[in-house]
Short mmCIF file of C-alpha atoms in Angstrom, two decimals:
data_model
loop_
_atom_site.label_atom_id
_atom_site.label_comp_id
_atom_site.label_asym_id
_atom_site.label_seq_id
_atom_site.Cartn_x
_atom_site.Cartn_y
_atom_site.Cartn_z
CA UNK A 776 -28.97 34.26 -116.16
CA UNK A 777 -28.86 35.94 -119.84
CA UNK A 778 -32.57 36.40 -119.25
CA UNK A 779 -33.45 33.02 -118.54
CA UNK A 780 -35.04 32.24 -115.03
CA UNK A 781 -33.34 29.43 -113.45
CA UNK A 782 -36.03 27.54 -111.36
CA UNK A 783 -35.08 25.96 -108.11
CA UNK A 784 -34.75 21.96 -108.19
CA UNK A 785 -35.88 20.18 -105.67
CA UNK A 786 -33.94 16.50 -106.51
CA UNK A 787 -30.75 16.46 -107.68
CA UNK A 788 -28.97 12.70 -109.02
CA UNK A 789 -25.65 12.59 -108.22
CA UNK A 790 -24.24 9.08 -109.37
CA UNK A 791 -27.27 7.58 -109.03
CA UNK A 792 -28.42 8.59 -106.25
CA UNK A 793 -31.42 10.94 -106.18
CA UNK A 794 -31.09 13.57 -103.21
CA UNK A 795 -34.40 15.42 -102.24
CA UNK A 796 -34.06 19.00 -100.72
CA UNK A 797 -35.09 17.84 -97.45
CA UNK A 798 -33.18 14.58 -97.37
CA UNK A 799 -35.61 12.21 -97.26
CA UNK A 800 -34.19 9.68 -99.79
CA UNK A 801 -38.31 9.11 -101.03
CA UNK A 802 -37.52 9.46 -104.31
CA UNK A 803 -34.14 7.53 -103.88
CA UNK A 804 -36.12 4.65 -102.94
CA UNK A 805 -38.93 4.71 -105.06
CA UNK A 806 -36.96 4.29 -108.32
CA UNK A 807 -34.79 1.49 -106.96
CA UNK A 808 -37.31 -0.46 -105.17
CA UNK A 809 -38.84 -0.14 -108.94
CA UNK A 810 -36.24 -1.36 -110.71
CA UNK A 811 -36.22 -4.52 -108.02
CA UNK A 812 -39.70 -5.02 -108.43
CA UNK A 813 -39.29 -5.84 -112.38
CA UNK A 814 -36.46 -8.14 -112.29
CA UNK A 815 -38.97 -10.04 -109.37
CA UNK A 816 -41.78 -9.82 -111.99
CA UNK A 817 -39.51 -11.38 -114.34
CA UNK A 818 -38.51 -13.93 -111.51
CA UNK A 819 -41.91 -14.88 -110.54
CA UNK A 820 -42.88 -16.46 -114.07
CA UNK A 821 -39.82 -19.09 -113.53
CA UNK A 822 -40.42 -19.91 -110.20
CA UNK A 823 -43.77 -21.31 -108.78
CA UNK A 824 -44.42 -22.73 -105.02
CA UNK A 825 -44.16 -26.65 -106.55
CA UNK A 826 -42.14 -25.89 -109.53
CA UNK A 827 -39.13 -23.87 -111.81
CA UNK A 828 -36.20 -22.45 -110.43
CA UNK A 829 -34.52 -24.19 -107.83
CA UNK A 830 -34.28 -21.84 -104.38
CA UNK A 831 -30.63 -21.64 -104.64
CA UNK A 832 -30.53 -20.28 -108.13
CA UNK A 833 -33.19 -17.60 -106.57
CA UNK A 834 -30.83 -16.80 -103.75
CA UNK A 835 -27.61 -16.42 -105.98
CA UNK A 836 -30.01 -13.81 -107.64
CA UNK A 837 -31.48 -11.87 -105.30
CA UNK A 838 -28.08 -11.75 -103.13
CA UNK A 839 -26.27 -10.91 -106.85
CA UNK A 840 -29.09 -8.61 -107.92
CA UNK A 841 -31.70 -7.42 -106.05
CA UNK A 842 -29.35 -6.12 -102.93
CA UNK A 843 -26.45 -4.43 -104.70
CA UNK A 844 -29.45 -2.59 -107.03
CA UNK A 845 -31.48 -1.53 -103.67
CA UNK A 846 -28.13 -1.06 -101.27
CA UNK A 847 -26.29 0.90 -103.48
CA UNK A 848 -24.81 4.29 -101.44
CA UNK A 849 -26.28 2.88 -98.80
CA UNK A 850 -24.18 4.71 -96.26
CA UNK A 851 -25.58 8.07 -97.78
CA UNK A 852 -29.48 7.29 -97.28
CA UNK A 853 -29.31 4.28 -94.03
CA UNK A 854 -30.89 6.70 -91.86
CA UNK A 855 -34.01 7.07 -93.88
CA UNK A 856 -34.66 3.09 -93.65
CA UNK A 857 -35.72 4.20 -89.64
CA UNK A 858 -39.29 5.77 -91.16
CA UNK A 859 -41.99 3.61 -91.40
CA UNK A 860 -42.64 4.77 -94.62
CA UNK A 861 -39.20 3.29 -96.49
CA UNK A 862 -39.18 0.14 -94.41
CA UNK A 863 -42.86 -0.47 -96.12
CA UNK A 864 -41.57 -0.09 -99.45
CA UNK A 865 -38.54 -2.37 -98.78
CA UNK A 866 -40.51 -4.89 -96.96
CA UNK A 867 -43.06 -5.19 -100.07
CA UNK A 868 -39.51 -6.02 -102.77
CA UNK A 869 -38.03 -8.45 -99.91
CA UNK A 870 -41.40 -10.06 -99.34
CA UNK A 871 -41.83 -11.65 -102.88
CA UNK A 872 -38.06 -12.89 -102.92
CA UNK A 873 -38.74 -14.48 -99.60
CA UNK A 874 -41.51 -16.43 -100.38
CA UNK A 875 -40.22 -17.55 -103.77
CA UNK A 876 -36.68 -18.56 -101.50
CA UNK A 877 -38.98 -20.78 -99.14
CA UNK A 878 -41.54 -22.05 -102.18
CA UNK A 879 -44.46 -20.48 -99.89
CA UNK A 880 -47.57 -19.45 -100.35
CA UNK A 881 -48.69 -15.53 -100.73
CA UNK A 882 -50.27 -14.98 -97.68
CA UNK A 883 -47.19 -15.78 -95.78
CA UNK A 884 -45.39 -13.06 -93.40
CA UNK A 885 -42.69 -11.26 -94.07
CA UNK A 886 -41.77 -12.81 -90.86
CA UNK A 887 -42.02 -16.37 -91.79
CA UNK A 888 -40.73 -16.10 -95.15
CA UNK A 889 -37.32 -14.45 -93.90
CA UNK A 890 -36.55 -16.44 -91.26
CA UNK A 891 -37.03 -19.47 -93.56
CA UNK A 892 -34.75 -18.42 -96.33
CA UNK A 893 -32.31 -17.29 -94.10
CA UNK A 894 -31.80 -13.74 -94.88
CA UNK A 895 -31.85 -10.03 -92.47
CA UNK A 896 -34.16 -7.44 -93.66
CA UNK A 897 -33.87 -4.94 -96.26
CA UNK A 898 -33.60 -2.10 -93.98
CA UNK A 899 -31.46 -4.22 -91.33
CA UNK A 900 -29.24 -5.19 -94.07
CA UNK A 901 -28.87 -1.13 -95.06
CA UNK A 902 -27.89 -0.37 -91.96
CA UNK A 903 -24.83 -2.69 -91.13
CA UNK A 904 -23.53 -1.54 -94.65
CA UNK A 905 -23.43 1.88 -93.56
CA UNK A 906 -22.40 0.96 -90.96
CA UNK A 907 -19.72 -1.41 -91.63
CA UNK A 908 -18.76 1.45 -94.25
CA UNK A 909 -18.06 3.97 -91.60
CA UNK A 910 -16.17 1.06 -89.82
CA UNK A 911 -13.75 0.62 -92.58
CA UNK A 912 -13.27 4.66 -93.43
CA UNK A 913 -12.79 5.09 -89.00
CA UNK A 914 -15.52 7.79 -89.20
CA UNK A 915 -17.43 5.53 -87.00
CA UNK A 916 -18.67 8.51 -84.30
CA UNK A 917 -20.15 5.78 -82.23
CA UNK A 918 -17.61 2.91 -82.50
CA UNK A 919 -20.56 0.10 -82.31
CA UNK A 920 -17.57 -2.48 -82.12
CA UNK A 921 -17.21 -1.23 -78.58
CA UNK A 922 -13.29 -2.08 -78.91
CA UNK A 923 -10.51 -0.03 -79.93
CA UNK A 924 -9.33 1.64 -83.05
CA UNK A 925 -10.52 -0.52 -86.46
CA UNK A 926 -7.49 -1.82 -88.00
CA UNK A 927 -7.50 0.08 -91.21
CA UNK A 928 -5.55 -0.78 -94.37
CA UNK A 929 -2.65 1.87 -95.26
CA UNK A 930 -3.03 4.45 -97.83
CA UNK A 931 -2.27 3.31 -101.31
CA UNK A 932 0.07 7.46 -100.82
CA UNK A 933 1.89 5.91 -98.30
CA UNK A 934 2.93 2.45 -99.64
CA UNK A 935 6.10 2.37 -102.00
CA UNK A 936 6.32 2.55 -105.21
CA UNK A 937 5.75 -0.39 -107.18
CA UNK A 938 8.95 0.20 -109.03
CA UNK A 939 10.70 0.50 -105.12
CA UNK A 940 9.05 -3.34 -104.55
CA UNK A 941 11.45 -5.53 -103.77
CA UNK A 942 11.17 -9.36 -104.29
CA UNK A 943 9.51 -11.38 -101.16
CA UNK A 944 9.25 -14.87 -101.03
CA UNK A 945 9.14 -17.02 -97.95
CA UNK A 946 11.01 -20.85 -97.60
CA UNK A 947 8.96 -23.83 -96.46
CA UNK A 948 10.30 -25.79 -93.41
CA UNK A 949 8.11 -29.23 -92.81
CA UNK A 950 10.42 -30.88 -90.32
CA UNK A 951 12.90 -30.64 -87.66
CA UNK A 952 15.90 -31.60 -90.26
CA UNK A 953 14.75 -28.44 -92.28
CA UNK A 954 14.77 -26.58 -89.65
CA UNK A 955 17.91 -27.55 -87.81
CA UNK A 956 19.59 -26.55 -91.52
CA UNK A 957 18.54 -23.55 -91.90
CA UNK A 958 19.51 -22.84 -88.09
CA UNK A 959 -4.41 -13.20 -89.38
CA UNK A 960 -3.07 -10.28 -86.43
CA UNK A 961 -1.28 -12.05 -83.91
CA UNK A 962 1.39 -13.62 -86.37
CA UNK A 963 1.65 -10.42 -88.39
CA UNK A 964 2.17 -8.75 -84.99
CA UNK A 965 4.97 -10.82 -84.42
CA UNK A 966 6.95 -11.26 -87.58
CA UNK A 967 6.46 -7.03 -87.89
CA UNK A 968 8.38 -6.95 -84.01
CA UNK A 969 10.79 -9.38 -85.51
CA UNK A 970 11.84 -7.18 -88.18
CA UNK A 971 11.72 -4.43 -85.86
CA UNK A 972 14.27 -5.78 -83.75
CA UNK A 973 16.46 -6.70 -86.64
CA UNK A 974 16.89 -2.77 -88.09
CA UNK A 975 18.35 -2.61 -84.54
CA UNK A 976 20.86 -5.37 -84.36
CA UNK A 977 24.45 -5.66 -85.69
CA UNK A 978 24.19 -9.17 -87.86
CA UNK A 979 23.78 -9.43 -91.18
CA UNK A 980 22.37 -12.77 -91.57
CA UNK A 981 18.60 -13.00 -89.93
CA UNK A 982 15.93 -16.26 -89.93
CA UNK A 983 12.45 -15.34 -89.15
CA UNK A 984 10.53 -18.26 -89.37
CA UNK A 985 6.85 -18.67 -88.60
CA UNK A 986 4.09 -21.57 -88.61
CA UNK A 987 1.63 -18.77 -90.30
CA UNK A 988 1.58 -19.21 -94.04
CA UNK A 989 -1.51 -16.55 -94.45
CA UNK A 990 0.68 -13.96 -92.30
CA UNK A 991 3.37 -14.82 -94.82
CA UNK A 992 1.62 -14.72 -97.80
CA UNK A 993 0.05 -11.18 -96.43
CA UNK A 994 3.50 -9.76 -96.46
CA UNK A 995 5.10 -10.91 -99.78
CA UNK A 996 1.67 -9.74 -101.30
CA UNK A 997 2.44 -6.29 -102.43
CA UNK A 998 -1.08 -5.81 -103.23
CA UNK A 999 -1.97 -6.08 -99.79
CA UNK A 1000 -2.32 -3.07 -97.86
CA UNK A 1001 -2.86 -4.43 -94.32
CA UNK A 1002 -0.81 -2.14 -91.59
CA UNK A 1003 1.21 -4.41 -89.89
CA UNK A 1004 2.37 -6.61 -93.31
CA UNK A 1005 3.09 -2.81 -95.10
CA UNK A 1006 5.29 -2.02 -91.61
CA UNK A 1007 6.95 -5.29 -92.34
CA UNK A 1008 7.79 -5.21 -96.11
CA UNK A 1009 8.72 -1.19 -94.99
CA UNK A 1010 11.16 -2.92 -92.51
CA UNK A 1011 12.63 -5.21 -94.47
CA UNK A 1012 13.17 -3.20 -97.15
CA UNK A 1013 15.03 -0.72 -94.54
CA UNK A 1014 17.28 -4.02 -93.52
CA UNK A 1015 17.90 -4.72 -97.11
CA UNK A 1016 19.78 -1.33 -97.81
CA UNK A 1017 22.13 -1.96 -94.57
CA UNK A 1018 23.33 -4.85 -96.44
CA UNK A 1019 21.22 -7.57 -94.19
CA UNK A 1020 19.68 -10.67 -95.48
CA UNK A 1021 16.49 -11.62 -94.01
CA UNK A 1022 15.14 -15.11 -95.02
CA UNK A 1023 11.24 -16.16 -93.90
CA UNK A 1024 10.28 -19.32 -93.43
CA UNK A 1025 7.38 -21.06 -93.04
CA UNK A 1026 7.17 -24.49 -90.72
CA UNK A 1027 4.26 -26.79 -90.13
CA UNK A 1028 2.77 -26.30 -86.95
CA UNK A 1029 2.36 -28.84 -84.54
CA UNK A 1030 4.47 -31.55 -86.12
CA UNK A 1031 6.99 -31.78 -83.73
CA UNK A 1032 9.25 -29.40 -84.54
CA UNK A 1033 10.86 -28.24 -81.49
CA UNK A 1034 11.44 -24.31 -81.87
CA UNK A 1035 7.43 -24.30 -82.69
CA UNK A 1036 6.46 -26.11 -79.62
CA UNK A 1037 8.34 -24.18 -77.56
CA UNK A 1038 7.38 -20.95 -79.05
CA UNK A 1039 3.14 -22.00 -78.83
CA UNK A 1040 4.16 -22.73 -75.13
CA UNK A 1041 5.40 -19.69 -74.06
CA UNK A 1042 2.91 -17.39 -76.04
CA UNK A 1043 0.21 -19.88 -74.16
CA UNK A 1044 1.75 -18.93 -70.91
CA UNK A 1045 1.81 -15.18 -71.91
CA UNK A 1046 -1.89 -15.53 -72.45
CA UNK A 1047 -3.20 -16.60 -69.30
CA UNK A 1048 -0.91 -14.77 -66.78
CA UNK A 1049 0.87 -11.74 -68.39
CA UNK A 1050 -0.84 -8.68 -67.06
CA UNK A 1051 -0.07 -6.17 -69.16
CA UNK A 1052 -1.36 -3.28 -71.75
CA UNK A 1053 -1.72 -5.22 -74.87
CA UNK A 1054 0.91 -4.65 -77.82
CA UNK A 1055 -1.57 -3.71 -80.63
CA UNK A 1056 -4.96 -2.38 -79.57
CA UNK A 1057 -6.51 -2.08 -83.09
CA UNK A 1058 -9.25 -4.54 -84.10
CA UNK A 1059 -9.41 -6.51 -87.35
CA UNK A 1060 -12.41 -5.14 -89.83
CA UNK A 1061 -13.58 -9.02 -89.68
CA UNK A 1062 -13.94 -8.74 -85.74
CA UNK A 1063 -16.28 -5.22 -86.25
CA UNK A 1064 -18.00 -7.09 -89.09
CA UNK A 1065 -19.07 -9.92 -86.82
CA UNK A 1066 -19.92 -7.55 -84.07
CA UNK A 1067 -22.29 -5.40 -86.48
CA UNK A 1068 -23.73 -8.36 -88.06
CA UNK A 1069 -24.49 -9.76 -84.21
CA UNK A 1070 -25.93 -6.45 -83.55
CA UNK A 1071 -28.12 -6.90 -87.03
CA UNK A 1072 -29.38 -9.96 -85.44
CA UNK A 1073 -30.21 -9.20 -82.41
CA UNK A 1074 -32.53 -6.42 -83.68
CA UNK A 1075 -33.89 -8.89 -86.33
CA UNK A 1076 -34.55 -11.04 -83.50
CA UNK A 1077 -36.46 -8.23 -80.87
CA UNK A 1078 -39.12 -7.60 -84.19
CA UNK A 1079 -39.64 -11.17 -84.69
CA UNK A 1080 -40.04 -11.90 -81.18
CA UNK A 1081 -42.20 -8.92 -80.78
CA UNK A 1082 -44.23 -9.38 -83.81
CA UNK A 1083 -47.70 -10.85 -83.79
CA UNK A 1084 -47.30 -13.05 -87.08
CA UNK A 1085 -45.52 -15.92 -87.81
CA UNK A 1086 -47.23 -17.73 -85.03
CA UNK A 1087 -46.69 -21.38 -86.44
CA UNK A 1088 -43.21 -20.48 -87.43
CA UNK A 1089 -42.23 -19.57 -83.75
CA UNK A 1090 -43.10 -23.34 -82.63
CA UNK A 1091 -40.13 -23.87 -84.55
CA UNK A 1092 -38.26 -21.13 -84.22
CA UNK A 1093 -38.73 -18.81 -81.47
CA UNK A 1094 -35.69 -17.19 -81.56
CA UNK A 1095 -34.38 -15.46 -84.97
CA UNK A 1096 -30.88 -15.47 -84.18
CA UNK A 1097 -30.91 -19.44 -83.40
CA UNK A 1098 -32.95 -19.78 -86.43
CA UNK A 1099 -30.22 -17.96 -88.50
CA UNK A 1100 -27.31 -20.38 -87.51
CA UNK A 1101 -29.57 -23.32 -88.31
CA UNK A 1102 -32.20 -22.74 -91.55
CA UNK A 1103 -29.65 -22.53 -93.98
CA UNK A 1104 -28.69 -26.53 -92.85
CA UNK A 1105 -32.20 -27.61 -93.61
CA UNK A 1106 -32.98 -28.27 -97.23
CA UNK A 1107 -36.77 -26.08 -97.49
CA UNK A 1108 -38.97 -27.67 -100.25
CA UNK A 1109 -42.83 -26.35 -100.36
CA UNK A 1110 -43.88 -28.79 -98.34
CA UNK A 1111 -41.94 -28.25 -95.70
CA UNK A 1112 -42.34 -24.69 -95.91
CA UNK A 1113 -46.48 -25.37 -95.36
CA UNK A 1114 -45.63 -26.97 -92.09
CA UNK A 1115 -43.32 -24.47 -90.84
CA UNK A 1116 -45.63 -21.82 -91.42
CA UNK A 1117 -49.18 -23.19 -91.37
CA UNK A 1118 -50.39 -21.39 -94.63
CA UNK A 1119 -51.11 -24.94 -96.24
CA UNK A 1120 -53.03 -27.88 -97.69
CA UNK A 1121 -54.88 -28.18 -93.92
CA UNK A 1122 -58.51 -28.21 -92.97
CA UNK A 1123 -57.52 -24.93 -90.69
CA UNK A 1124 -56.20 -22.80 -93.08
CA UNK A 1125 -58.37 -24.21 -95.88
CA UNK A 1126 -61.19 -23.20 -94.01
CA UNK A 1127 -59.62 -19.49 -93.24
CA UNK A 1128 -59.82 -18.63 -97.03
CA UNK A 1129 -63.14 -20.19 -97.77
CA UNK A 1130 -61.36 -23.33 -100.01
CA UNK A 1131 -62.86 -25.57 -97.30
CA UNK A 1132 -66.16 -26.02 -95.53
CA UNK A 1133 -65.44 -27.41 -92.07
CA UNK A 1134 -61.79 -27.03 -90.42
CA UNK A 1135 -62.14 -30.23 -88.41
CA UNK A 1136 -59.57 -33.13 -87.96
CA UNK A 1137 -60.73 -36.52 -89.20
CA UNK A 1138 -60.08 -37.95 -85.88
CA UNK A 1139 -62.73 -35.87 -84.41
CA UNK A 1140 -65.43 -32.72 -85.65
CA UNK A 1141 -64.60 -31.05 -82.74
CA UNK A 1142 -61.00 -31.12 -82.85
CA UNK A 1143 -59.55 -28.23 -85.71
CA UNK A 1144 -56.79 -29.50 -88.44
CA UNK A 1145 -54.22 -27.05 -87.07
CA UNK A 1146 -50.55 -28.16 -87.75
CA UNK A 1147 -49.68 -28.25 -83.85
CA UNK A 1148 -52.44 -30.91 -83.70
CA UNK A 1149 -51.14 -32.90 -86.83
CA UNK A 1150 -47.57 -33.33 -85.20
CA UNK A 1151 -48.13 -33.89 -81.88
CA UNK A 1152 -51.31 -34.80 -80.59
CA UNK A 1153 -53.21 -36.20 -83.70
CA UNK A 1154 -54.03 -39.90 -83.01
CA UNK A 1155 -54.60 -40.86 -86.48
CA UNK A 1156 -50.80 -40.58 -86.58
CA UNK A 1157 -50.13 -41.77 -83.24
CA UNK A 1158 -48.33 -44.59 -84.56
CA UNK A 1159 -45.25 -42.74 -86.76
CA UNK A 1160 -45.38 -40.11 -83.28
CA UNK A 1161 -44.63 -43.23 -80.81
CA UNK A 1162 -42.08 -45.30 -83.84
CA UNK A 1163 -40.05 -41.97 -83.74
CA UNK A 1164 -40.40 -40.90 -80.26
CA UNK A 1165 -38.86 -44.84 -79.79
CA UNK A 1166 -36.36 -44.38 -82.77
CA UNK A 1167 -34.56 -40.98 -81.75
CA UNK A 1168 -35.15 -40.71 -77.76
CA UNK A 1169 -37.37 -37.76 -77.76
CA UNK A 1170 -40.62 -36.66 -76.95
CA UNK A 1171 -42.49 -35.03 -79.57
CA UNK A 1172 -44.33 -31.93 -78.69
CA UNK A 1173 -45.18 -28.23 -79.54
CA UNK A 1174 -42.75 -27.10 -76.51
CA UNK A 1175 -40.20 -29.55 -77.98
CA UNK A 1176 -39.70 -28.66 -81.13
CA UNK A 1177 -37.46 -26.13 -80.73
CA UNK A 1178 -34.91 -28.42 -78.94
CA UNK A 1179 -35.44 -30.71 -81.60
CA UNK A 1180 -34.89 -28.72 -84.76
CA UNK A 1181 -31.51 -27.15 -82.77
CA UNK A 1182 -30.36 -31.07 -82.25
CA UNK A 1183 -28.70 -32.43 -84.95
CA UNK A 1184 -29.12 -35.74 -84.42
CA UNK A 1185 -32.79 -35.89 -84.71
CA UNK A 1186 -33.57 -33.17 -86.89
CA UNK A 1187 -33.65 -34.85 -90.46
CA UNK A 1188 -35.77 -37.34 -88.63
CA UNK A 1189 -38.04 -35.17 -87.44
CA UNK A 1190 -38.40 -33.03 -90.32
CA UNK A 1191 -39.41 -36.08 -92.49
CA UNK A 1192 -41.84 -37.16 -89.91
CA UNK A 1193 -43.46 -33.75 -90.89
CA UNK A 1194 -43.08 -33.93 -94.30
CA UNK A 1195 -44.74 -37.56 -94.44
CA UNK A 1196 -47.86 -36.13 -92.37
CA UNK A 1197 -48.59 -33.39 -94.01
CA UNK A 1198 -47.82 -35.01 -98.10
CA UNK A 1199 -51.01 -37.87 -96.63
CA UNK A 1200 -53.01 -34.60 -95.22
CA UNK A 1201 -52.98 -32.40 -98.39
CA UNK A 1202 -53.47 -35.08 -100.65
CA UNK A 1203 -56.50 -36.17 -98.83
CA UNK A 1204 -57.61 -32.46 -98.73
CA UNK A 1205 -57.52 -32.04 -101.88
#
């Protein structure tokens, strides 16, 4: 072109992301997994396994940070996190952040170190945003939710114009006198049939009064742009050019108030023995969120089980999706984390890198320091075994454990019966 060759490209960056003439997102990943990789450098210097920053400040950045920097069009390039190749690269960012999250030691797995702090994998986490993205656009070819259409919010083309708004406020009715004088799907459901039925009727005066103060406050919100409240305001606004006033009110549910009673009643009855083709058949984005994040877990759960590390973990924790619901109610320190994992002040592990010449128990040379042993079969701590076994009505052992994290009752009891063993054990090992 005016004697200049133009030479083919083989990347192009289109804002910010780097497309690769054969669409394998290599590039794409490279640079951002980069740019993760220095802010964790940074990170690293400020937070040590026994001291600096504390692991929730280290969560609010990664989660603030390092995802939105690494998931960024993620819906463009998710399919690429299915090679080996890109999952490597991810794995080797999320690693780091894990282990500072759980205060462990470097030669913990991946697999321990995420099910500890409580967060999916990179490449898991890619996924369900596409995903979820697709979900939200209802370009979903698949419809993963496995329900009907997603309940998507209306066009900002097809809502009024904000000059057209008119004023919506809704009256507050807290008991029966109230009410007798003025004579998030469901409800909106129901208050957008209600003003259905009043375009049809002859009155002028209408009451529609509902124990829902978020359906309320989703219509009166101009700014909100879910279906059923922008059919509502649309219907109102209809009633208010035939001269009709419409008043909403809220009233306080179950307190009595007789109109409510009756109403939860009937729509209780409707429930368990109307057989009938429902009235709306389109799903909330929060139910398809759920269902993909359940969907996220239970394929975080078949590599974990799968997996061959994270042994010492799994006594724990043998199922990831259990482990989900309950390691974010446990307060992980670094000691805790070495029992949970193994990778530790012990004679075993000690004696794995060399730090240690024998990996015996001091209750016998034959016997090896391994954390199972420690906890439940040790006799040197036989006592604080039998005093809690006593105290919290359980039976301490390696097929127990589970049961006992998941309970509870006994948990913090338990977990500070590890914590004491293995602060006396590392201090003596030192």
């Amino acid at each position: 072109m005016g004697g200049v060759d133009i030479e083919f490209s083989k990347e192009i960056k289109i804002l910010g992301l780097t497309i690769d003439d054969k669409l394998t997102f290599n590039s794409h990943v490279a640079e951002v997994c980069k740019k993760a990789l220095n802010i964790y450098k940074q990170l690293s210097r400020a937070a040590k396994v026994s001291w600096g920053l504390h692991p929730e400040v280290i969560r609010l950045i990664y989660t603030a940070t390092e995802e939105p920097i690494i998931m960024y069009a993620a819906s463009a390039w998710a399919p690429a996190t299915k090679k080996l190749g890109i999952q490597k690269h991810l794995n080797a960012v999320q690693r780091g952040f894990a282990q500072k999250l759980t205060k462990a030691y470097r030669t913990v797995s991946l697999n321990s170190a995420l099910l500890l702090a409580g967060i999916l994998p990179l490449d898991i986490r890619i996924q369900e945003a596409a995903a979820l993205y697709e979900a939200r656009r209802g370009t979903d070819p698949e419809q993963s939710h496995g329900e009907g259409d997603v309940e998507l919010v209306t066009a900002y083309a097809e809502t009024p114009h904000p000059a057209e708004h008119m004023e919506l406020e809704f009256i507050n009715l807290v008991d029966q006198q109230q009410v007798e004088a003025h004579n998030c799907q469901a409800e909106l459901l129901a208050i957008c049939k209600a003003t259905r039925v009043i375009l049809d009727r002859q009155e002028t005066s209408f009451g529609i009064f509902s124990d829902s103060r978020s359906a309320l406050e989703t219509i009166v919100n101009h700014n909100t742009r879910h279906p059923l409240a922008t059919e509502a305001r649309s219907n109102l606004s209809c009633c208010k050019s035939q001269n009709k006033t419409v008043n909403l009110f809220w009233i306080k549910a179950h307190a009595g108030l007789e109109g409510n009673e009756a109403a939860d009643k009937l729509a209780k009855e409707a429930a368990k023995t109307l057989k009938r083709k429902p009235h709306y058949e389109q799903c909330p984005v929060s139910f398809v969120k759920q269902k993909i994040r359940m969907d996220s877990l239970a394929e975080w759960n078949r590599r974990y089980k799968s997996g061959t590390t994270a042994s010492i973990t799994k006594i724990f924790f043998p199922d990831a999706i259990d482990a989900y619901r309950t390691v974010r109610k446990i307060e992980i320190n670094n000691v805790l984390t070495q029992v949970m994992t193994g990778h530790g002040g012990f004679s075993e592990y000690l004696n794995r890198f060399k730090c240690k010449e024998s990996p015996s128990c001091t209750c016998d040379p034959q016997q090896v320091e391994s954390i199972p042993h420690l906890l439940f079969d040790c006799p040197v701590y036989g006592f604080s075994r039998y005093e809690l076994e006593q105290r919290a009505g359980v039976t301490l052992s390696a097929e127990n454990a589970k049961h006992i994290i998941m309970n509870k009752e006994v948990r913090q009891a338990f977990l500070e019966y590890c914590i004491n063993i293995a602060n006396k054990v590392i201090a003596r090992n030192k």
